[in-house]
Amino acid sequence: MYDTPIPVERSISLRLLNRTGAIAERCGVRLFDPDRGRVLDAAAEATGFTHLDDAMSEGLGQLLHSICADAKPNAFGKIALRNMLNRTAESRFLVEKTLMASPEIADERITDPVFIIGMPRSGTTILQALLHRDTAHRAPLCWECLLPHPAPTPADYRDNERIEVIRKEFARLFALVPDFRRKHYMEADSPQECIAVTALNFTSFQFVAQCYLPGYHEWFANAADQVGNFLWHKRFLQYLQSGGIRPDRWLLKSPVHLMRLSALFEVYPDARIIMTHRHPSAVVPSTASLISSMRSLYSDHEDPARTGHEQLHIWADYFNRFLEDRTMLDKEEQIVDILFDDFLEDQIRAVENIYAHFGWELDVASRTRMERFLHNERRGRHGEHEYSLNQIGLTESDIKRCYQDYLDFLRETGGGSLPVRTVNGVGR
């Protein structure tokens, strides 16, 4: 059934590390402790501050349970997950400590934030990186989501120790999973998705992208408080800009927002939405390929075909929720639709269309920075990303069955018979 499965590359270093870790475990070394109380107690001890939040604690508990029940992490995965959970809890406690000490941060204004929420692998990452070249916009950066304390200031925003720490961590990631870099644009100081912000609330799709966690995803998609999740999201933006860097507009991004549009508008009623679109026959295998690369770092049991079938259903469900919310909310003036192939053909023209829709001005300096970025991150710079439906045991019939509503929406939006591109290139 799977004649040419999506290849998952594991470096020699990763394989050696996992063998060594397995030996250590057989000798009685415990690499991962799934105890929620100990994670939170360790964060309190490290920060000198105790933060009691039922939603965060529930998310952490759901995550730990699913890791133990579903993820089958290898030695590296256990060590990495342990360190990630500890650092995430510590970062959240430090942010909360600052918020409690400076209650005036809650008065920071977040006005007209921009959310890019299109289907995954439909150009959202590059589009966010492009719009970030306009100084009117500010996106949360990778380093300030991973190491957010203290809030960045104009003096240290572009040059500090934390940026170098994350740069080295990313370099190790790219060395361990060689094919990841050609599938996804990511730098220590590049714009980060909202999933990294909500990870600090332990209510995030980020963990699903890292490990196979069907139990956690069931809770996340159907039971978690997404309005509360966005309230934390807003508090984090207020915290970041309290350091003195206050943009005209925050520039946010995550395809996951498809499934919680009503919650987004409840917390951000003046939000502007950029919805990117691409044929699901390309979205599903490209997403599965990227997620399989990430999950293969944490587990030796990653199955790209299983991941493909999982992603097939997840994004069909998310889009159907989006369509229902969009119809109910009637916020069309605050939403603009961009087709992937139009964006791929001329990125700057797509940007101009977005600016025209929202009444923004694209100045010459910002346009020049965007053009320079496109040249530096041109297609194929890190190798081509190839994928197809048959690599994950799916067919066009599966796509039509699960995505009929989306395909109808594309036709109504002007996508017509949107072509399928099997090489992703700039569409990240």
PDB file of N, CA and C in Angstrom, residues 359-395:
ATOM      1  N   GLY A 359      -6.174  48.658   3.887  1.00  0.00           N
ATOM      2  CA  GLY A 359      -5.905  50.091   3.887  1.00  0.00           C
ATOM      3  C   GLY A 359      -4.560  50.458   4.491  1.00  0.00           C
ATOM      4  N   TRP A 360      -3.576  49.572   4.397  1.00  0.00           N
ATOM      5  CA  TRP A 360      -2.238  49.850   4.904  1.00  0.00           C
ATOM      6  C   TRP A 360      -1.390  50.445   3.791  1.00  0.00           C
ATOM      7  N   GLU A 361      -0.289  51.072   4.175  1.00  0.00           N
ATOM      8  CA  GLU A 361       0.658  51.633   3.213  1.00  0.00           C
ATOM      9  C   GLU A 361       1.948  50.817   3.224  1.00  0.00           C
ATOM     10  N   LEU A 362       2.377  50.365   2.064  1.00  0.00           N
ATOM     11  CA  LEU A 362       3.644  49.638   1.930  1.00  0.00           C
ATOM     12  C   LEU A 362       4.708  50.631   1.476  1.00  0.00           C
ATOM     13  N   ASP A 363       5.582  51.020   2.401  1.00  0.00           N
ATOM     14  CA  ASP A 363       6.611  52.000   2.064  1.00  0.00           C
ATOM     15  C   ASP A 363       7.751  51.337   1.296  1.00  0.00           C
ATOM     16  N   VAL A 364       8.569  52.162   0.652  1.00  0.00           N
ATOM     17  CA  VAL A 364       9.635  51.673  -0.215  1.00  0.00           C
ATOM     18  C   VAL A 364      10.655  50.851   0.559  1.00  0.00           C
ATOM     19  N   ALA A 365      11.026  51.300   1.750  1.00  0.00           N
ATOM     20  CA  ALA A 365      12.032  50.583   2.540  1.00  0.00           C
ATOM     21  C   ALA A 365      11.544  49.193   2.921  1.00  0.00           C
ATOM     22  N   SER A 366      10.274  49.071   3.310  1.00  0.00           N
ATOM     23  CA  SER A 366       9.728  47.764   3.680  1.00  0.00           C
ATOM     24  C   SER A 366       9.666  46.842   2.474  1.00  0.00           C
ATOM     25  N   ARG A 367       9.255  47.380   1.335  1.00  0.00           N
ATOM     26  CA  ARG A 367       9.208  46.578   0.113  1.00  0.00           C
ATOM     27  C   ARG A 367      10.611  46.063  -0.237  1.00  0.00           C
ATOM     28  N   THR A 368      11.612  46.900  -0.097  1.00  0.00           N
ATOM     29  CA  THR A 368      12.987  46.496  -0.406  1.00  0.00           C
ATOM     30  C   THR A 368      13.447  45.378   0.515  1.00  0.00           C
ATOM     31  N   ARG A 369      13.123  45.499   1.788  1.00  0.00           N
ATOM     32  CA  ARG A 369      13.499  44.431   2.733  1.00  0.00           C
ATOM     33  C   ARG A 369      12.786  43.136   2.400  1.00  0.00           C
ATOM     34  N   MET A 370      11.537  43.207   1.980  1.00  0.00           N
ATOM     35  CA  MET A 370      10.804  42.008   1.583  1.00  0.00           C
ATOM     36  C   MET A 370      11.446  41.352   0.367  1.00  0.00           C
ATOM     37  N   GLU A 371      11.799  42.154  -0.621  1.00  0.00           N
ATOM     38  CA  GLU A 371      12.417  41.615  -1.831  1.00  0.00           C
ATOM     39  C   GLU A 371      13.769  40.980  -1.518  1.00  0.00           C
ATOM     40  N   ARG A 372      14.531  41.593  -0.620  1.00  0.00           N
ATOM     41  CA  ARG A 372      15.824  41.035  -0.240  1.00  0.00           C
ATOM     42  C   ARG A 372      15.642  39.700   0.478  1.00  0.00           C
ATOM     43  N   PHE A 373      14.632  39.637   1.337  1.00  0.00           N
ATOM     44  CA  PHE A 373      14.358  38.383   2.046  1.00  0.00           C
ATOM     45  C   PHE A 373      13.998  37.276   1.067  1.00  0.00           C
ATOM     46  N   LEU A 374      13.164  37.573   0.093  1.00  0.00           N
ATOM     47  CA  LEU A 374      12.771  36.565  -0.893  1.00  0.00           C
ATOM     48  C   LEU A 374      13.975  36.062  -1.676  1.00  0.00           C
ATOM     49  N   HIS A 375      14.892  36.957  -1.976  1.00  0.00           N
ATOM     50  CA  HIS A 375      16.096  36.532  -2.690  1.00  0.00           C
ATOM     51  C   HIS A 375      16.941  35.613  -1.816  1.00  0.00           C
ATOM     52  N   ASN A 376      17.099  35.973  -0.542  1.00  0.00           N
ATOM     53  CA  ASN A 376      17.943  35.175   0.359  1.00  0.00           C
ATOM     54  C   ASN A 376      17.321  33.828   0.687  1.00  0.00           C
ATOM     55  N   GLU A 377      15.975  33.760   0.712  1.00  0.00           N
ATOM     56  CA  GLU A 377      15.280  32.509   1.043  1.00  0.00           C
ATOM     57  C   GLU A 377      14.613  31.915  -0.197  1.00  0.00           C
ATOM     58  N   ARG A 378      15.274  32.048  -1.328  1.00  0.00           N
ATOM     59  CA  ARG A 378      14.688  31.579  -2.588  1.00  0.00           C
ATOM     60  C   ARG A 378      14.465  30.064  -2.555  1.00  0.00           C
ATOM     61  N   ARG A 379      13.566  29.623  -3.412  1.00  0.00           N
ATOM     62  CA  ARG A 379      13.188  28.208  -3.466  1.00  0.00           C
ATOM     63  C   ARG A 379      14.414  27.324  -3.682  1.00  0.00           C
ATOM     64  N   GLY A 380      14.445  26.224  -2.950  1.00  0.00           N
ATOM     65  CA  GLY A 380      15.484  25.226  -3.147  1.00  0.00           C
ATOM     66  C   GLY A 380      16.803  25.533  -2.480  1.00  0.00           C
ATOM     67  N   ARG A 381      16.864  26.626  -1.733  1.00  0.00           N
ATOM     68  CA  ARG A 381      18.134  26.999  -1.107  1.00  0.00           C
ATOM     69  C   ARG A 381      18.652  25.891  -0.206  1.00  0.00           C
ATOM     70  N   HIS A 382      17.748  25.225   0.505  1.00  0.00           N
ATOM     71  CA  HIS A 382      18.140  24.149   1.422  1.00  0.00           C
ATOM     72  C   HIS A 382      17.767  22.771   0.867  1.00  0.00           C
ATOM     73  N   GLY A 383      17.479  22.694  -0.430  1.00  0.00           N
ATOM     74  CA  GLY A 383      17.057  21.438  -1.034  1.00  0.00           C
ATOM     75  C   GLY A 383      15.554  21.418  -1.234  1.00  0.00           C
ATOM     76  N   GLU A 384      15.104  20.621  -2.172  1.00  0.00           N
ATOM     77  CA  GLU A 384      13.679  20.549  -2.472  1.00  0.00           C
ATOM     78  C   GLU A 384      12.962  19.590  -1.519  1.00  0.00           C
ATOM     79  N   HIS A 385      11.755  19.945  -1.207  1.00  0.00           N
ATOM     80  CA  HIS A 385      10.901  19.123  -0.345  1.00  0.00           C
ATOM     81  C   HIS A 385       9.888  18.424  -1.245  1.00  0.00           C
ATOM     82  N   GLU A 386      10.007  17.128  -1.377  1.00  0.00           N
ATOM     83  CA  GLU A 386       9.115  16.364  -2.244  1.00  0.00           C
ATOM     84  C   GLU A 386       8.204  15.463  -1.423  1.00  0.00           C
ATOM     85  N   TYR A 387       6.974  15.322  -1.882  1.00  0.00           N
ATOM     86  CA  TYR A 387       5.970  14.549  -1.154  1.00  0.00           C
ATOM     87  C   TYR A 387       4.827  14.238  -2.104  1.00  0.00           C
ATOM     88  N   SER A 388       4.000  13.258  -1.748  1.00  0.00           N
ATOM     89  CA  SER A 388       2.831  12.929  -2.555  1.00  0.00           C
ATOM     90  C   SER A 388       1.848  12.138  -1.698  1.00  0.00           C
ATOM     91  N   LEU A 389       0.615  12.060  -2.152  1.00  0.00           N
ATOM     92  CA  LEU A 389      -0.407  11.331  -1.415  1.00  0.00           C
ATOM     93  C   LEU A 389      -0.088   9.843  -1.319  1.00  0.00           C
ATOM     94  N   ASN A 390       0.433   9.249  -2.405  1.00  0.00           N
ATOM     95  CA  ASN A 390       0.637   7.798  -2.357  1.00  0.00           C
ATOM     96  C   ASN A 390       1.751   7.404  -1.388  1.00  0.00           C
ATOM     97  N   GLN A 391       2.591   8.365  -1.010  1.00  0.00           N
ATOM     98  CA  GLN A 391       3.606   8.064   0.000  1.00  0.00           C
ATOM     99  C   GLN A 391       2.993   7.779   1.364  1.00  0.00           C
ATOM    100  N   ILE A 392       1.789   8.262   1.594  1.00  0.00           N
ATOM    101  CA  ILE A 392       1.129   8.030   2.882  1.00  0.00           C
ATOM    102  C   ILE A 392      -0.146   7.207   2.708  1.00  0.00           C
ATOM    103  N   GLY A 393      -0.251   6.498   1.594  1.00  0.00           N
ATOM    104  CA  GLY A 393      -1.362   5.574   1.401  1.00  0.00           C
ATOM    105  C   GLY A 393      -2.703   6.228   1.194  1.00  0.00           C
ATOM    106  N   LEU A 394      -2.715   7.457   0.650  1.00  0.00           N
ATOM    107  CA  LEU A 394      -3.965   8.167   0.398  1.00  0.00           C
ATOM    108  C   LEU A 394      -4.153   8.399  -1.091  1.00  0.00           C
ATOM    109  N   THR A 395      -5.381   8.708  -1.460  1.00  0.00           N
ATOM    110  CA  THR A 395      -5.716   8.957  -2.861  1.00  0.00           C
ATOM    111  C   THR A 395      -6.505  10.260  -2.977  1.00  0.00           C
TER     112      THR A 395
END
